């Protein structure tokens, strides 16, 4: 495993002396993140870009958020915090504006393309208005529009914005698959919302979106929703979106595997534990850790 970097003057450097590392990817945020600590023989200048490689394969490319360095035991310690392309989309505020019957390509071109992102979502559009409010990030401006058009949450795979992976890989862990250090099944009933009451333009809560499966299993958690301007023409869609989001992590499996595996959010993961219980779903979060105890890949799998 190797870290490469570039400083603000264009000078390149690299190190394989990695004391600790944590690399996170997930469908909940467009920004992959990397935190690592290196031991160098001399100080470095101000860094701006960072790459993580494993056996010649690039796992991460991002931009520095924070850099710390100090001398310790004759070594120059360097601690780096970086985020991928999605960090730029989250940090930049979108210009408040009102679209009239916009298309996916139009909104993407305005809010994502200038940062180097590639449109993997496709076409589509809405009739009527779409409002970008003051304080929304570039990512919020696009992702909320995408949810309104497709009903799905977009996420980044490398530099490409997608709602479904173009070519998801298939992985199997546990008995009959790749070896694991731990398999853990988790039910998070506290995350699940059973019903959402939605306020109409007259200020009355006249419609209700429900998760029937949650109600049948004894979950009664309720929310009252005032639709944002982005959902003004489809208030029911905002309620359904909230229900889907809350149910996504109702039942999850967590896989801890020794080694570095290139599992990506959206990949299909299945397996079987020592009791013969089968699990399958999509990778929701992936975390790679490296340190004195070794290298591990942690995967959170959401049910289909």
PDB file of C-alpha atoms in Angstrom:
ATOM      1  CA  UNK A   1       0.000   0.000   0.000  1.00  0.00           C
ATOM      2  CA  UNK A   2       1.352   3.411  -0.969  1.00  0.00           C
ATOM      3  CA  UNK A   3       0.398   7.058  -0.515  1.00  0.00           C
ATOM      4  CA  UNK A   4       1.320   9.535  -3.256  1.00  0.00           C
ATOM      5  CA  UNK A   5       0.901  13.306  -3.072  1.00  0.00           C
ATOM      6  CA  UNK A   6       1.363  16.575  -4.910  1.00  0.00           C
ATOM      7  CA  UNK A   7       2.144  19.891  -3.266  1.00  0.00           C
ATOM      8  CA  UNK A   8       0.993  23.357  -4.289  1.00  0.00           C
ATOM      9  CA  UNK A   9       4.150  23.854  -6.375  1.00  0.00           C
ATOM     10  CA  UNK A  10       3.569  20.673  -8.370  1.00  0.00           C
ATOM     11  CA  UNK A  11       6.237  18.641  -6.535  1.00  0.00           C
ATOM     12  CA  UNK A  12       5.342  14.946  -6.262  1.00  0.00           C
ATOM     13  CA  UNK A  13       6.166  12.560  -3.431  1.00  0.00           C
ATOM     14  CA  UNK A  14       5.237   9.163  -2.063  1.00  0.00           C
ATOM     15  CA  UNK A  15       5.619   6.925   0.965  1.00  0.00           C
ATOM     16  CA  UNK A  16       4.895   3.320   1.862  1.00  0.00           C
ATOM     17  CA  UNK A  17       5.639   3.832   5.565  1.00  0.00           C
ATOM     18  CA  UNK A  18       1.992   4.072   6.616  1.00  0.00           C
ATOM     19  CA  UNK A  19       1.533   3.979  10.385  1.00  0.00           C
ATOM     20  CA  UNK A  20      -2.270   4.144  10.262  1.00  0.00           C
ATOM     21  CA  UNK A  21      -4.927   4.619   7.629  1.00  0.00           C
ATOM     22  CA  UNK A  22      -8.703   4.790   7.353  1.00  0.00           C
ATOM     23  CA  UNK A  23     -10.480   5.054   4.014  1.00  0.00           C
ATOM     24  CA  UNK A  24     -14.286   5.448   3.957  1.00  0.00           C
ATOM     25  CA  UNK A  25     -16.793   5.201   1.096  1.00  0.00           C
ATOM     26  CA  UNK A  26     -20.563   5.200   1.362  1.00  0.00           C
ATOM     27  CA  UNK A  27     -23.849   5.791  -0.391  1.00  0.00           C
ATOM     28  CA  UNK A  28     -24.897   8.346   2.243  1.00  0.00           C
ATOM     29  CA  UNK A  29     -22.324  10.903   1.146  1.00  0.00           C
ATOM     30  CA  UNK A  30     -20.712  11.706  -2.203  1.00  0.00           C
ATOM     31  CA  UNK A  31     -17.338  12.380  -0.584  1.00  0.00           C
ATOM     32  CA  UNK A  32     -14.945   9.473  -0.045  1.00  0.00           C
ATOM     33  CA  UNK A  33     -12.601  10.300   2.832  1.00  0.00           C
ATOM     34  CA  UNK A  34      -9.091   9.278   3.798  1.00  0.00           C
ATOM     35  CA  UNK A  35      -7.164   9.862   7.028  1.00  0.00           C
ATOM     36  CA  UNK A  36      -3.609   8.561   7.309  1.00  0.00           C
ATOM     37  CA  UNK A  37      -0.408   9.027   9.290  1.00  0.00           C
ATOM     38  CA  UNK A  38       2.985   8.569   7.654  1.00  0.00           C
ATOM     39  CA  UNK A  39       6.581   8.541   8.847  1.00  0.00           C
ATOM     40  CA  UNK A  40       8.937  10.504   6.565  1.00  0.00           C
ATOM     41  CA  UNK A  41      12.642  11.316   6.590  1.00  0.00           C
ATOM     42  CA  UNK A  42      12.093  15.060   6.086  1.00  0.00           C
ATOM     43  CA  UNK A  43       9.297  17.660   6.083  1.00  0.00           C
ATOM     44  CA  UNK A  44       7.138  18.296   3.030  1.00  0.00           C
ATOM     45  CA  UNK A  45       5.581  21.499   1.724  1.00  0.00           C
ATOM     46  CA  UNK A  46       1.887  22.328   1.628  1.00  0.00           C
ATOM     47  CA  UNK A  47       0.083  19.443  -0.073  1.00  0.00           C
ATOM     48  CA  UNK A  48      -3.044  19.746  -2.202  1.00  0.00           C
ATOM     49  CA  UNK A  49      -3.759  16.315  -3.755  1.00  0.00           C
ATOM     50  CA  UNK A  50      -3.504  12.756  -2.481  1.00  0.00           C
ATOM     51  CA  UNK A  51      -3.641   9.237  -3.982  1.00  0.00           C
ATOM     52  CA  UNK A  52      -3.929   5.831  -2.295  1.00  0.00           C
ATOM     53  CA  UNK A  53      -2.674   2.797  -4.220  1.00  0.00           C
ATOM     54  CA  UNK A  54      -2.688  -0.918  -3.485  1.00  0.00           C
ATOM     55  CA  UNK A  55      -0.585  -3.205  -5.685  1.00  0.00           C
ATOM     56  CA  UNK A  56      -0.618  -0.665  -8.511  1.00  0.00           C
ATOM     57  CA  UNK A  57      -4.393  -0.152  -8.321  1.00  0.00           C
ATOM     58  CA  UNK A  58      -5.697   3.310  -7.408  1.00  0.00           C
ATOM     59  CA  UNK A  59      -8.173   3.158  -4.529  1.00  0.00           C
ATOM     60  CA  UNK A  60      -8.549   6.871  -3.821  1.00  0.00           C
ATOM     61  CA  UNK A  61      -7.829  10.275  -5.292  1.00  0.00           C
ATOM     62  CA  UNK A  62      -8.747  13.381  -3.361  1.00  0.00           C
ATOM     63  CA  UNK A  63      -7.952  16.864  -2.163  1.00  0.00           C
ATOM     64  CA  UNK A  64      -6.374  17.843   1.139  1.00  0.00           C
ATOM     65  CA  UNK A  65      -8.586  19.173   3.900  1.00  0.00           C
ATOM     66  CA  UNK A  66      -5.946  19.187   6.647  1.00  0.00           C
ATOM     67  CA  UNK A  67      -2.221  18.540   6.967  1.00  0.00           C
ATOM     68  CA  UNK A  68      -0.232  18.207  10.219  1.00  0.00           C
ATOM     69  CA  UNK A  69       3.469  17.424  10.615  1.00  0.00           C
ATOM     70  CA  UNK A  70       5.801  17.175  13.570  1.00  0.00           C
ATOM     71  CA  UNK A  71       9.152  15.600  14.561  1.00  0.00           C
ATOM     72  CA  UNK A  72       9.106  12.459  16.679  1.00  0.00           C
ATOM     73  CA  UNK A  73      11.927   9.992  17.381  1.00  0.00           C
ATOM     74  CA  UNK A  74      13.998  11.200  14.456  1.00  0.00           C
ATOM     75  CA  UNK A  75      11.086  10.863  12.006  1.00  0.00           C
ATOM     76  CA  UNK A  76       8.920  13.526  10.422  1.00  0.00           C
ATOM     77  CA  UNK A  77       5.358  12.532  11.237  1.00  0.00           C
ATOM     78  CA  UNK A  78       2.733  13.543   8.683  1.00  0.00           C
ATOM     79  CA  UNK A  79      -1.011  13.277   9.280  1.00  0.00           C
ATOM     80  CA  UNK A  80      -3.275  13.911   6.285  1.00  0.00           C
ATOM     81  CA  UNK A  81      -7.048  14.266   5.946  1.00  0.00           C
ATOM     82  CA  UNK A  82      -8.512  14.326   2.439  1.00  0.00           C
ATOM     83  CA  UNK A  83     -11.799  13.933   0.600  1.00  0.00           C
ATOM     84  CA  UNK A  84     -12.592  12.930  -2.951  1.00  0.00           C
ATOM     85  CA  UNK A  85     -14.288  14.934  -5.695  1.00  0.00           C
ATOM     86  CA  UNK A  86     -17.571  14.914  -3.768  1.00  0.00           C
ATOM     87  CA  UNK A  87     -16.001  17.129  -1.119  1.00  0.00           C
ATOM     88  CA  UNK A  88     -15.848  19.971  -3.635  1.00  0.00           C
ATOM     89  CA  UNK A  89     -19.552  19.537  -4.431  1.00  0.00           C
ATOM     90  CA  UNK A  90     -20.416  19.604  -0.731  1.00  0.00           C
ATOM     91  CA  UNK A  91     -18.238  22.615   0.111  1.00  0.00           C
ATOM     92  CA  UNK A  92     -19.364  24.933  -2.681  1.00  0.00           C
ATOM     93  CA  UNK A  93     -22.667  26.768  -2.257  1.00  0.00           C
ATOM     94  CA  UNK A  94     -25.049  26.751  -5.209  1.00  0.00           C
ATOM     95  CA  UNK A  95     -26.412  30.023  -6.545  1.00  0.00           C
ATOM     96  CA  UNK A  96     -30.090  30.420  -5.516  1.00  0.00           C
ATOM     97  CA  UNK A  97     -32.266  30.138  -8.603  1.00  0.00           C
ATOM     98  CA  UNK A  98     -35.545  28.859 -10.008  1.00  0.00           C
ATOM     99  CA  UNK A  99     -35.602  26.407 -12.921  1.00  0.00           C
ATOM    100  CA  UNK A 100     -38.584  26.154 -15.264  1.00  0.00           C
ATOM    101  CA  UNK A 101     -39.176  22.537 -16.362  1.00  0.00           C
ATOM    102  CA  UNK A 102     -35.480  21.610 -16.148  1.00  0.00           C
ATOM    103  CA  UNK A 103     -33.825  18.487 -17.538  1.00  0.00           C
ATOM    104  CA  UNK A 104     -31.343  16.247 -15.730  1.00  0.00           C
ATOM    105  CA  UNK A 105     -28.580  17.290 -18.125  1.00  0.00           C
ATOM    106  CA  UNK A 106     -29.280  20.980 -17.533  1.00  0.00           C
ATOM    107  CA  UNK A 107     -29.119  20.720 -13.742  1.00  0.00           C
ATOM    108  CA  UNK A 108     -26.075  18.430 -13.863  1.00  0.00           C
ATOM    109  CA  UNK A 109     -24.231  20.775 -16.227  1.00  0.00           C
ATOM    110  CA  UNK A 110     -24.839  23.724 -13.895  1.00  0.00           C
ATOM    111  CA  UNK A 111     -23.983  22.107 -10.557  1.00  0.00           C
ATOM    112  CA  UNK A 112     -21.645  19.122 -11.123  1.00  0.00           C
ATOM    113  CA  UNK A 113     -19.894  19.305 -14.485  1.00  0.00           C
ATOM    114  CA  UNK A 114     -17.659  22.312 -13.600  1.00  0.00           C
ATOM    115  CA  UNK A 115     -15.969  20.180 -10.917  1.00  0.00           C
ATOM    116  CA  UNK A 116     -15.053  17.369 -13.294  1.00  0.00           C
ATOM    117  CA  UNK A 117     -17.941  15.025 -12.497  1.00  0.00           C
ATOM    118  CA  UNK A 118     -19.346  12.724 -15.197  1.00  0.00           C
ATOM    119  CA  UNK A 119     -23.089  12.203 -15.684  1.00  0.00           C
ATOM    120  CA  UNK A 120     -23.892   8.533 -15.176  1.00  0.00           C
ATOM    121  CA  UNK A 121     -27.484   9.167 -14.101  1.00  0.00           C
ATOM    122  CA  UNK A 122     -28.913   9.620 -17.582  1.00  0.00           C
ATOM    123  CA  UNK A 123     -31.729  11.769 -18.889  1.00  0.00           C
ATOM    124  CA  UNK A 124     -35.054  12.897 -17.445  1.00  0.00           C
ATOM    125  CA  UNK A 125     -36.735  16.044 -16.251  1.00  0.00           C
ATOM    126  CA  UNK A 126     -39.760  17.550 -14.533  1.00  0.00           C
ATOM    127  CA  UNK A 127     -42.532  19.904 -15.521  1.00  0.00           C
ATOM    128  CA  UNK A 128     -43.033  23.044 -13.466  1.00  0.00           C
ATOM    129  CA  UNK A 129     -40.516  24.709 -11.193  1.00  0.00           C
ATOM    130  CA  UNK A 130     -37.488  23.438  -9.350  1.00  0.00           C
ATOM    131  CA  UNK A 131     -36.133  25.775  -6.659  1.00  0.00           C
ATOM    132  CA  UNK A 132     -32.498  25.935  -5.512  1.00  0.00           C
ATOM    133  CA  UNK A 133     -32.681  27.660  -2.131  1.00  0.00           C
ATOM    134  CA  UNK A 134     -30.085  29.862  -0.435  1.00  0.00           C
ATOM    135  CA  UNK A 135     -27.588  27.766   1.481  1.00  0.00           C
ATOM    136  CA  UNK A 136     -27.867  24.597  -0.602  1.00  0.00           C
ATOM    137  CA  UNK A 137     -24.592  23.041  -1.718  1.00  0.00           C
ATOM    138  CA  UNK A 138     -23.929  22.140  -5.329  1.00  0.00           C
ATOM    139  CA  UNK A 139     -24.458  18.493  -4.400  1.00  0.00           C
ATOM    140  CA  UNK A 140     -27.764  19.190  -2.646  1.00  0.00           C
ATOM    141  CA  UNK A 141     -29.004  21.163  -5.647  1.00  0.00           C
ATOM    142  CA  UNK A 142     -28.371  18.253  -7.991  1.00  0.00           C
ATOM    143  CA  UNK A 143     -29.120  15.308  -5.700  1.00  0.00           C
ATOM    144  CA  UNK A 144     -32.518  16.624  -4.608  1.00  0.00           C
ATOM    145  CA  UNK A 145     -33.476  17.168  -8.228  1.00  0.00           C
ATOM    146  CA  UNK A 146     -32.274  13.657  -9.071  1.00  0.00           C
ATOM    147  CA  UNK A 147     -34.368  12.195  -6.243  1.00  0.00           C
ATOM    148  CA  UNK A 148     -37.399  14.079  -7.498  1.00  0.00           C
ATOM    149  CA  UNK A 149     -36.963  12.715 -11.041  1.00  0.00           C
ATOM    150  CA  UNK A 150     -35.848   9.135 -10.292  1.00  0.00           C
ATOM    151  CA  UNK A 151     -36.911   8.508  -6.687  1.00  0.00           C
ATOM    152  CA  UNK A 152     -33.353   7.348  -5.957  1.00  0.00           C
ATOM    153  CA  UNK A 153     -30.363   8.874  -4.164  1.00  0.00           C
ATOM    154  CA  UNK A 154     -27.378   9.543  -6.434  1.00  0.00           C
ATOM    155  CA  UNK A 155     -23.839   8.807  -5.311  1.00  0.00           C
ATOM    156  CA  UNK A 156     -20.327   9.021  -6.738  1.00  0.00           C
ATOM    157  CA  UNK A 157     -18.328   6.127  -8.132  1.00  0.00           C
ATOM    158  CA  UNK A 158     -14.940   7.644  -8.808  1.00  0.00           C
ATOM    159  CA  UNK A 159     -15.761  10.780 -10.784  1.00  0.00           C
ATOM    160  CA  UNK A 160     -19.100   9.483 -12.095  1.00  0.00           C
ATOM    161  CA  UNK A 161     -22.448  10.354 -10.510  1.00  0.00           C
ATOM    162  CA  UNK A 162     -24.752   7.312 -10.590  1.00  0.00           C
ATOM    163  CA  UNK A 163     -27.996   6.079  -9.061  1.00  0.00           C
ATOM    164  CA  UNK A 164     -27.108   2.442  -9.747  1.00  0.00           C
ATOM    165  CA  UNK A 165     -23.617   1.057 -10.397  1.00  0.00           C
ATOM    166  CA  UNK A 166     -22.981   0.516 -14.088  1.00  0.00           C
ATOM    167  CA  UNK A 167     -21.204  -2.821 -13.533  1.00  0.00           C
ATOM    168  CA  UNK A 168     -21.560  -3.896  -9.902  1.00  0.00           C
ATOM    169  CA  UNK A 169     -19.241  -6.662  -8.785  1.00  0.00           C
ATOM    170  CA  UNK A 170     -20.486  -9.737  -6.951  1.00  0.00           C
ATOM    171  CA  UNK A 171     -18.799 -10.770  -3.711  1.00  0.00           C
ATOM    172  CA  UNK A 172     -19.348 -13.680  -1.344  1.00  0.00           C
ATOM    173  CA  UNK A 173     -18.016 -13.868   2.206  1.00  0.00           C
ATOM    174  CA  UNK A 174     -18.168 -16.391   5.013  1.00  0.00           C
ATOM    175  CA  UNK A 175     -18.753 -20.117   4.558  1.00  0.00           C
ATOM    176  CA  UNK A 176     -18.104 -20.996   0.925  1.00  0.00           C
ATOM    177  CA  UNK A 177     -16.665 -17.554   0.154  1.00  0.00           C
ATOM    178  CA  UNK A 178     -13.868 -15.209   1.110  1.00  0.00           C
ATOM    179  CA  UNK A 179     -12.656 -15.664   4.697  1.00  0.00           C
ATOM    180  CA  UNK A 180     -13.943 -13.234   7.309  1.00  0.00           C
ATOM    181  CA  UNK A 181     -12.799 -12.242  10.772  1.00  0.00           C
ATOM    182  CA  UNK A 182     -16.354 -11.430  11.878  1.00  0.00           C
ATOM    183  CA  UNK A 183     -19.932 -11.462  10.558  1.00  0.00           C
ATOM    184  CA  UNK A 184     -22.497  -9.443  12.492  1.00  0.00           C
ATOM    185  CA  UNK A 185     -26.262  -9.159  11.914  1.00  0.00           C
ATOM    186  CA  UNK A 186     -27.895  -5.917  13.106  1.00  0.00           C
ATOM    187  CA  UNK A 187     -31.549  -4.920  13.386  1.00  0.00           C
ATOM    188  CA  UNK A 188     -31.926  -1.145  13.879  1.00  0.00           C
ATOM    189  CA  UNK A 189     -35.636  -0.693  14.561  1.00  0.00           C
ATOM    190  CA  UNK A 190     -34.950   2.762  15.994  1.00  0.00           C
ATOM    191  CA  UNK A 191     -34.050   4.005  12.497  1.00  0.00           C
ATOM    192  CA  UNK A 192     -37.339   3.016  10.883  1.00  0.00           C
ATOM    193  CA  UNK A 193     -40.216   5.443  10.363  1.00  0.00           C
ATOM    194  CA  UNK A 194     -43.628   3.802   9.973  1.00  0.00           C
ATOM    195  CA  UNK A 195     -45.622   6.728   8.635  1.00  0.00           C
ATOM    196  CA  UNK A 196     -45.195  10.325   7.524  1.00  0.00           C
ATOM    197  CA  UNK A 197     -47.986  12.909   7.652  1.00  0.00           C
ATOM    198  CA  UNK A 198     -47.509  15.550   4.942  1.00  0.00           C
ATOM    199  CA  UNK A 199     -48.687  19.147   5.170  1.00  0.00           C
ATOM    200  CA  UNK A 200     -50.501  20.620   2.179  1.00  0.00           C
ATOM    201  CA  UNK A 201     -50.438  24.187   0.853  1.00  0.00           C
ATOM    202  CA  UNK A 202     -53.256  25.147   3.241  1.00  0.00           C
ATOM    203  CA  UNK A 203     -51.256  24.109   6.308  1.00  0.00           C
ATOM    204  CA  UNK A 204     -53.242  20.914   6.937  1.00  0.00           C
ATOM    205  CA  UNK A 205     -51.808  17.401   7.231  1.00  0.00           C
ATOM    206  CA  UNK A 206     -54.123  15.785   4.723  1.00  0.00           C
ATOM    207  CA  UNK A 207     -52.006  12.956   3.284  1.00  0.00           C
ATOM    208  CA  UNK A 208     -50.063  10.071   4.775  1.00  0.00           C
ATOM    209  CA  UNK A 209     -47.199   7.909   3.477  1.00  0.00           C
ATOM    210  CA  UNK A 210     -46.811   4.551   5.225  1.00  0.00           C
ATOM    211  CA  UNK A 211     -44.336   1.700   5.499  1.00  0.00           C
ATOM    212  CA  UNK A 212     -46.794  -1.177   5.773  1.00  0.00           C
ATOM    213  CA  UNK A 213     -44.162  -3.775   6.669  1.00  0.00           C
ATOM    214  CA  UNK A 214     -42.958  -1.644   9.586  1.00  0.00           C
ATOM    215  CA  UNK A 215     -46.501  -1.219  10.885  1.00  0.00           C
ATOM    216  CA  UNK A 216     -47.142  -4.975  10.663  1.00  0.00           C
ATOM    217  CA  UNK A 217     -43.969  -5.602  12.713  1.00  0.00           C
ATOM    218  CA  UNK A 218     -45.054  -3.256  15.489  1.00  0.00           C
ATOM    219  CA  UNK A 219     -43.123  -0.110  14.597  1.00  0.00           C
ATOM    220  CA  UNK A 220     -45.194   3.033  15.200  1.00  0.00           C
ATOM    221  CA  UNK A 221     -42.682   5.844  14.695  1.00  0.00           C
ATOM    222  CA  UNK A 222     -44.320   8.839  12.974  1.00  0.00           C
ATOM    223  CA  UNK A 223     -43.079  12.105  11.497  1.00  0.00           C
ATOM    224  CA  UNK A 224     -44.776  15.294  10.305  1.00  0.00           C
ATOM    225  CA  UNK A 225     -43.328  16.706   7.126  1.00  0.00           C
ATOM    226  CA  UNK A 226     -43.457  20.190   5.645  1.00  0.00           C
ATOM    227  CA  UNK A 227     -42.264  19.667   2.054  1.00  0.00           C
ATOM    228  CA  UNK A 228     -39.354  21.818   0.925  1.00  0.00           C
ATOM    229  CA  UNK A 229     -39.780  23.970  -2.194  1.00  0.00           C
ATOM    230  CA  UNK A 230     -37.976  21.293  -4.211  1.00  0.00           C
ATOM    231  CA  UNK A 231     -40.889  18.913  -3.552  1.00  0.00           C
ATOM    232  CA  UNK A 232     -43.701  21.441  -3.828  1.00  0.00           C
ATOM    233  CA  UNK A 233     -45.292  19.682  -6.816  1.00  0.00           C
ATOM    234  CA  UNK A 234     -44.852  16.174  -5.421  1.00  0.00           C
ATOM    235  CA  UNK A 235     -45.282  16.265  -1.655  1.00  0.00           C
ATOM    236  CA  UNK A 236     -46.115  12.562  -1.534  1.00  0.00           C
ATOM    237  CA  UNK A 237     -42.790  11.783  -3.156  1.00  0.00           C
ATOM    238  CA  UNK A 238     -40.930  13.482  -0.319  1.00  0.00           C
ATOM    239  CA  UNK A 239     -42.753  11.317   2.234  1.00  0.00           C
ATOM    240  CA  UNK A 240     -42.015   8.100   0.323  1.00  0.00           C
ATOM    241  CA  UNK A 241     -38.368   9.137   0.023  1.00  0.00           C
ATOM    242  CA  UNK A 242     -38.130   9.666   3.785  1.00  0.00           C
ATOM    243  CA  UNK A 243     -39.645   6.224   4.443  1.00  0.00           C
ATOM    244  CA  UNK A 244     -37.242   4.493   2.040  1.00  0.00           C
ATOM    245  CA  UNK A 245     -34.265   6.279   3.553  1.00  0.00           C
ATOM    246  CA  UNK A 246     -35.215   5.302   7.108  1.00  0.00           C
ATOM    247  CA  UNK A 247     -35.797   1.655   6.142  1.00  0.00           C
ATOM    248  CA  UNK A 248     -32.544   1.248   4.225  1.00  0.00           C
ATOM    249  CA  UNK A 249     -30.608   0.242   7.365  1.00  0.00           C
ATOM    250  CA  UNK A 250     -33.416  -1.613   9.160  1.00  0.00           C
ATOM    251  CA  UNK A 251     -31.573  -4.916   8.780  1.00  0.00           C
ATOM    252  CA  UNK A 252     -27.876  -4.885   7.957  1.00  0.00           C
ATOM    253  CA  UNK A 253     -24.958  -7.252   8.050  1.00  0.00           C
ATOM    254  CA  UNK A 254     -21.444  -6.126   8.846  1.00  0.00           C
ATOM    255  CA  UNK A 255     -18.536  -8.043   7.373  1.00  0.00           C
ATOM    256  CA  UNK A 256     -14.989  -7.689   8.658  1.00  0.00           C
ATOM    257  CA  UNK A 257     -12.484  -9.299   6.311  1.00  0.00           C
ATOM    258  CA  UNK A 258      -8.721  -9.484   6.753  1.00  0.00           C
ATOM    259  CA  UNK A 259      -6.994  -7.756   3.846  1.00  0.00           C
ATOM    260  CA  UNK A 260      -7.876  -5.014   1.382  1.00  0.00           C
ATOM    261  CA  UNK A 261     -10.798  -5.804  -0.924  1.00  0.00           C
ATOM    262  CA  UNK A 262     -11.949  -3.422  -3.650  1.00  0.00           C
ATOM    263  CA  UNK A 263     -15.635  -3.640  -2.690  1.00  0.00           C
ATOM    264  CA  UNK A 264     -17.502  -0.529  -3.831  1.00  0.00           C
ATOM    265  CA  UNK A 265     -20.793   0.910  -2.580  1.00  0.00           C
ATOM    266  CA  UNK A 266     -23.511  -0.592  -4.751  1.00  0.00           C
ATOM    267  CA  UNK A 267     -21.728  -3.933  -5.247  1.00  0.00           C
ATOM    268  CA  UNK A 268     -23.770  -7.078  -4.510  1.00  0.00           C
ATOM    269  CA  UNK A 269     -22.556  -8.960  -1.439  1.00  0.00           C
ATOM    270  CA  UNK A 270     -23.789 -12.295  -0.115  1.00  0.00           C
ATOM    271  CA  UNK A 271     -22.585 -14.910   2.318  1.00  0.00           C
ATOM    272  CA  UNK A 272     -23.351 -17.369   5.082  1.00  0.00           C
ATOM    273  CA  UNK A 273     -22.369 -17.304   8.727  1.00  0.00           C
ATOM    274  CA  UNK A 274     -21.324 -20.215  10.917  1.00  0.00           C
ATOM    275  CA  UNK A 275     -24.969 -20.933  11.843  1.00  0.00           C
ATOM    276  CA  UNK A 276     -25.938 -21.335   8.215  1.00  0.00           C
ATOM    277  CA  UNK A 277     -27.821 -18.020   7.990  1.00  0.00           C
ATOM    278  CA  UNK A 278     -27.692 -16.566   4.488  1.00  0.00           C
ATOM    279  CA  UNK A 279     -27.491 -12.851   3.825  1.00  0.00           C
ATOM    280  CA  UNK A 280     -27.432 -10.782   0.657  1.00  0.00           C
ATOM    281  CA  UNK A 281     -27.790  -7.157  -0.333  1.00  0.00           C
ATOM    282  CA  UNK A 282     -25.865  -4.176  -1.600  1.00  0.00           C
ATOM    283  CA  UNK A 283     -22.743  -2.713  -0.035  1.00  0.00           C
ATOM    284  CA  UNK A 284     -23.839   0.509   1.655  1.00  0.00           C
ATOM    285  CA  UNK A 285     -20.603   1.525   3.367  1.00  0.00           C
ATOM    286  CA  UNK A 286     -17.045   0.293   2.914  1.00  0.00           C
ATOM    287  CA  UNK A 287     -14.139   1.093   5.204  1.00  0.00           C
ATOM    288  CA  UNK A 288     -10.508   0.058   4.813  1.00  0.00           C
ATOM    289  CA  UNK A 289      -8.258   0.248   7.880  1.00  0.00           C
ATOM    290  CA  UNK A 290      -4.531  -0.334   8.162  1.00  0.00           C
ATOM    291  CA  UNK A 291      -2.382  -0.233  11.283  1.00  0.00           C
ATOM    292  CA  UNK A 292      -0.240  -2.297  13.643  1.00  0.00           C
ATOM    293  CA  UNK A 293      -2.971  -4.974  13.896  1.00  0.00           C
ATOM    294  CA  UNK A 294      -3.035  -5.466  10.128  1.00  0.00           C
ATOM    295  CA  UNK A 295      -5.257  -4.489   7.236  1.00  0.00           C
ATOM    296  CA  UNK A 296      -9.021  -4.969   7.298  1.00  0.00           C
ATOM    297  CA  UNK A 297     -12.006  -4.231   5.083  1.00  0.00           C
ATOM    298  CA  UNK A 298     -15.301  -3.492   6.851  1.00  0.00           C
ATOM    299  CA  UNK A 299     -18.495  -3.708   4.768  1.00  0.00           C
ATOM    300  CA  UNK A 300     -22.028  -2.738   5.780  1.00  0.00           C
ATOM    301  CA  UNK A 301     -24.628  -4.555   3.684  1.00  0.00           C
ATOM    302  CA  UNK A 302     -28.227  -3.378   3.397  1.00  0.00           C
ATOM    303  CA  UNK A 303     -30.941  -5.825   2.483  1.00  0.00           C
ATOM    304  CA  UNK A 304     -32.553  -5.629  -0.926  1.00  0.00           C
TER     305      UNK A 304
END
